[in-house]
CSV table of C-alpha atoms in Angstrom, one decimal:
chain,number,residue,atom,x,y,z
A,1,UNK,CA,-28.0,95.0,173.9
A,2,UNK,CA,-25.5,92.9,175.9
A,3,UNK,CA,-21.8,93.0,175.2
A,4,UNK,CA,-18.9,90.9,176.5
A,5,UNK,CA,-15.6,92.7,177.1
A,6,UNK,CA,-12.5,92.4,179.2
A,7,UNK,CA,-12.7,94.0,182.7
A,8,UNK,CA,-11.1,97.4,183.3
A,9,UNK,CA,-9.9,99.4,186.3
A,10,UNK,CA,-13.4,101.1,186.2
A,11,UNK,CA,-15.1,97.8,186.9
A,12,UNK,CA,-13.6,97.1,190.3
A,13,UNK,CA,-16.5,98.4,192.5
A,14,UNK,CA,-19.3,96.8,190.4
A,15,UNK,CA,-17.5,93.4,190.1
A,16,UNK,CA,-16.5,93.3,193.8
A,17,UNK,CA,-20.1,94.0,194.7
A,18,UNK,CA,-21.3,91.2,192.4
A,19,UNK,CA,-18.6,88.9,193.9
A,20,UNK,CA,-20.1,89.5,197.4
A,21,UNK,CA,-23.7,89.0,196.1
A,22,UNK,CA,-22.8,85.7,194.4
A,23,UNK,CA,-20.6,84.4,197.2
A,24,UNK,CA,-23.8,84.0,199.3
A,25,UNK,CA,-24.8,81.4,196.6
A,26,UNK,CA,-21.4,79.7,196.6
A,27,UNK,CA,-20.3,81.2,193.3
A,28,UNK,CA,-16.8,82.7,192.9
A,29,UNK,CA,-17.2,85.6,190.5
A,30,UNK,CA,-13.7,86.9,190.4
A,31,UNK,CA,-11.7,83.6,190.2
A,32,UNK,CA,-8.7,85.5,191.7
A,33,UNK,CA,-7.7,87.3,194.9
A,34,UNK,CA,-5.6,90.3,195.6
A,35,UNK,CA,-5.5,93.9,194.5
A,36,UNK,CA,-7.5,94.9,191.5
A,37,UNK,CA,-4.3,95.3,189.5
A,38,UNK,CA,-3.3,91.7,190.5
A,39,UNK,CA,-6.7,90.4,189.4
A,40,UNK,CA,-6.5,92.2,186.1
A,41,UNK,CA,-3.0,90.9,185.6
A,42,UNK,CA,-4.2,87.3,186.1
A,43,UNK,CA,-7.1,87.9,183.7
A,44,UNK,CA,-4.5,89.0,181.1
A,45,UNK,CA,-2.3,86.0,181.7
A,46,UNK,CA,-5.2,83.5,181.4
A,47,UNK,CA,-6.3,85.2,178.2
A,48,UNK,CA,-2.8,84.9,176.8
A,49,UNK,CA,-2.3,81.4,178.2
A,50,UNK,CA,0.9,82.4,180.0
A,51,UNK,CA,2.1,81.5,183.5
A,52,UNK,CA,-1.1,79.6,184.3
A,53,UNK,CA,-1.6,78.2,187.8
A,54,UNK,CA,-1.9,74.4,188.1
A,55,UNK,CA,-5.2,73.1,186.8
A,56,UNK,CA,-6.0,76.3,184.8
A,57,UNK,CA,-6.3,76.6,181.1
A,58,UNK,CA,-6.3,79.5,178.7
A,59,UNK,CA,-9.5,81.3,179.2
A,60,UNK,CA,-11.2,84.6,178.5
A,61,UNK,CA,-12.7,86.3,181.6
A,62,UNK,CA,-15.2,88.9,180.3
A,63,UNK,CA,-17.6,91.3,181.8
A,64,UNK,CA,-21.2,91.1,180.6
A,65,UNK,CA,-22.5,94.7,180.2
A,66,UNK,CA,-26.0,95.8,179.3
A,67,UNK,CA,-26.7,99.5,178.6
A,68,UNK,CA,-23.4,100.4,180.1
A,69,UNK,CA,-23.9,98.5,183.3
A,70,UNK,CA,-22.0,95.4,184.3
A,71,UNK,CA,-24.6,92.7,184.9
A,72,UNK,CA,-22.5,89.5,185.1
A,73,UNK,CA,-19.4,87.8,183.9
A,74,UNK,CA,-18.3,84.8,181.9
A,75,UNK,CA,-15.2,82.6,181.8
A,76,UNK,CA,-14.7,81.0,178.4
A,77,UNK,CA,-12.2,78.1,178.6
A,78,UNK,CA,-10.4,77.3,175.4
A,79,UNK,CA,-9.9,73.6,176.3
A,80,UNK,CA,-11.0,71.1,179.0
A,81,UNK,CA,-9.0,69.6,181.8
A,82,UNK,CA,-10.2,66.3,183.3
A,83,UNK,CA,-12.0,68.3,186.0
A,84,UNK,CA,-13.6,70.7,183.5
A,85,UNK,CA,-14.7,67.8,181.4
A,86,UNK,CA,-16.3,66.2,184.5
A,87,UNK,CA,-18.1,69.2,186.1
A,88,UNK,CA,-16.8,72.6,184.9
A,89,UNK,CA,-17.3,72.8,181.1
A,90,UNK,CA,-16.1,75.3,178.5
A,91,UNK,CA,-18.2,78.2,179.9
A,92,UNK,CA,-18.8,79.4,183.4
A,93,UNK,CA,-21.1,82.4,183.7
A,94,UNK,CA,-23.1,84.3,186.3
A,95,UNK,CA,-25.7,87.1,186.3
A,96,UNK,CA,-25.9,89.3,189.5
A,97,UNK,CA,-29.2,88.8,191.3
A,98,UNK,CA,-30.6,92.3,190.5
A,99,UNK,CA,-30.2,91.6,186.8
A,100,UNK,CA,-31.7,88.1,186.5
A,101,UNK,CA,-34.8,87.0,184.5
A,102,UNK,CA,-34.0,89.5,181.7
A,103,UNK,CA,-32.4,87.0,179.2
A,104,UNK,CA,-28.9,88.0,180.1
A,105,UNK,CA,-27.7,84.5,180.9
A,106,UNK,CA,-29.0,83.2,177.5
A,107,UNK,CA,-27.3,86.0,175.7
A,108,UNK,CA,-24.0,85.6,177.6
A,109,UNK,CA,-24.0,81.9,176.7
A,110,UNK,CA,-25.0,82.4,173.1
A,111,UNK,CA,-22.1,84.9,172.6
A,112,UNK,CA,-19.7,82.6,174.5
A,113,UNK,CA,-20.5,79.6,172.3
A,114,UNK,CA,-20.1,81.8,169.2
A,115,UNK,CA,-16.7,82.9,170.5
A,116,UNK,CA,-15.7,79.2,171.1
A,117,UNK,CA,-16.7,78.3,167.6
A,118,UNK,CA,-14.4,81.1,166.3
A,119,UNK,CA,-11.6,79.4,168.3
A,120,UNK,CA,-12.3,76.1,166.5
A,121,UNK,CA,-14.2,74.4,169.4
A,122,UNK,CA,-16.9,72.0,168.0
A,123,UNK,CA,-19.2,70.6,170.7
A,124,UNK,CA,-19.3,72.9,173.7
A,125,UNK,CA,-19.7,71.5,177.3
A,126,UNK,CA,-21.7,73.7,179.7
A,127,UNK,CA,-22.7,72.6,183.2
A,128,UNK,CA,-24.9,74.0,186.0
A,129,UNK,CA,-26.1,72.9,189.4
A,130,UNK,CA,-28.9,70.5,189.2
A,131,UNK,CA,-31.2,72.9,191.1
A,132,UNK,CA,-30.4,75.9,188.9
A,133,UNK,CA,-33.5,76.0,186.8
A,134,UNK,CA,-32.7,79.4,185.2
A,135,UNK,CA,-29.3,78.3,184.0
A,136,UNK,CA,-30.6,75.0,182.7
A,137,UNK,CA,-33.2,76.9,180.7
A,138,UNK,CA,-30.6,79.3,179.3
A,139,UNK,CA,-28.4,76.3,178.2
A,140,UNK,CA,-31.4,74.6,176.6
A,141,UNK,CA,-32.3,77.8,174.8
A,142,UNK,CA,-28.8,77.8,173.3
A,143,UNK,CA,-29.2,74.2,172.0
A,144,UNK,CA,-27.8,72.3,175.0
A,145,UNK,CA,-28.6,68.6,175.1
A,146,UNK,CA,-28.5,67.1,178.6
A,147,UNK,CA,-26.0,64.3,178.7
A,148,UNK,CA,-26.0,63.4,182.4
A,149,UNK,CA,-25.6,64.4,186.0
A,150,UNK,CA,-22.2,64.2,187.8
A,151,UNK,CA,-21.3,64.7,191.4
A,152,UNK,CA,-18.3,66.9,191.8
A,153,UNK,CA,-15.1,65.4,193.3
A,154,UNK,CA,-15.5,65.7,197.1
A,155,UNK,CA,-19.3,65.8,196.9
A,156,UNK,CA,-21.7,68.6,196.7
A,157,UNK,CA,-24.6,69.5,194.4
A,158,UNK,CA,-24.8,67.3,191.3
A,159,UNK,CA,-24.0,69.1,188.1
A,160,UNK,CA,-26.1,68.9,184.9
A,161,UNK,CA,-23.8,68.3,181.9
A,162,UNK,CA,-25.0,69.7,178.6
A,163,UNK,CA,-23.4,69.5,175.2
A,164,UNK,CA,-24.2,72.2,172.7
A,165,UNK,CA,-23.4,70.5,169.3
A,166,UNK,CA,-21.6,72.2,166.5
A,167,UNK,CA,-24.0,73.5,163.8
A,168,UNK,CA,-24.8,70.9,161.2
A,169,UNK,CA,-23.0,68.1,163.1
A,170,UNK,CA,-24.8,65.4,165.1
A,171,UNK,CA,-23.7,65.4,168.7
A,172,UNK,CA,-21.0,62.7,169.2
A,173,UNK,CA,-21.5,60.2,172.0
A,174,UNK,CA,-19.6,61.4,175.1
C-alpha cells in the first residue's frame, strides 16, 4: 500500500539520495536548497500558501511511501500559473529508479487527483516529457486525455499535456 505524507526530519537521507539519483535525469526532487530544516520550512510555507517565492503557488509536497520506505514524491499544485498551465501542470511526481515499474507512479497520481478533487479542482492538468513512456502510461491509466505537446519556454524536451476530466463531466475544450 502506498501512502502520501509530508516529509519529516527522518526522511532527509532517503530524499537526498533520491534527489541525486533523479538529478542525473534532469529532475529536481527537492524543489528547494539549504539545510534540511530550511527545506522543511519551505515545504510548510508552500502548503500554507504563505511567503511564496515569485512564480510559486500553494502546493503540497508529499513523500510517497510504500511499506515504510520512501519511493518517490509528489508536488500537488492547488492552482496554475501561466507557466504551469503551459508545461508544469497541477501534479509533478517522481519515483526513484530502484522502485519503478511497480505501479507507484499510477498510485501517486491517482491519490493526487483525488486530493485535488477534494480541494475543488475539476479538470486536472498533468504533463510529462514526450519520451517518458512510463509517466505517459500512468497518466493514461488515471484517465488522462492527451491534449497536445508543448515546448518549454527556452526550449528543451517537448511536454505532453494531459487533462484528467472531472468525474461525470465532459472534458472542456482547452
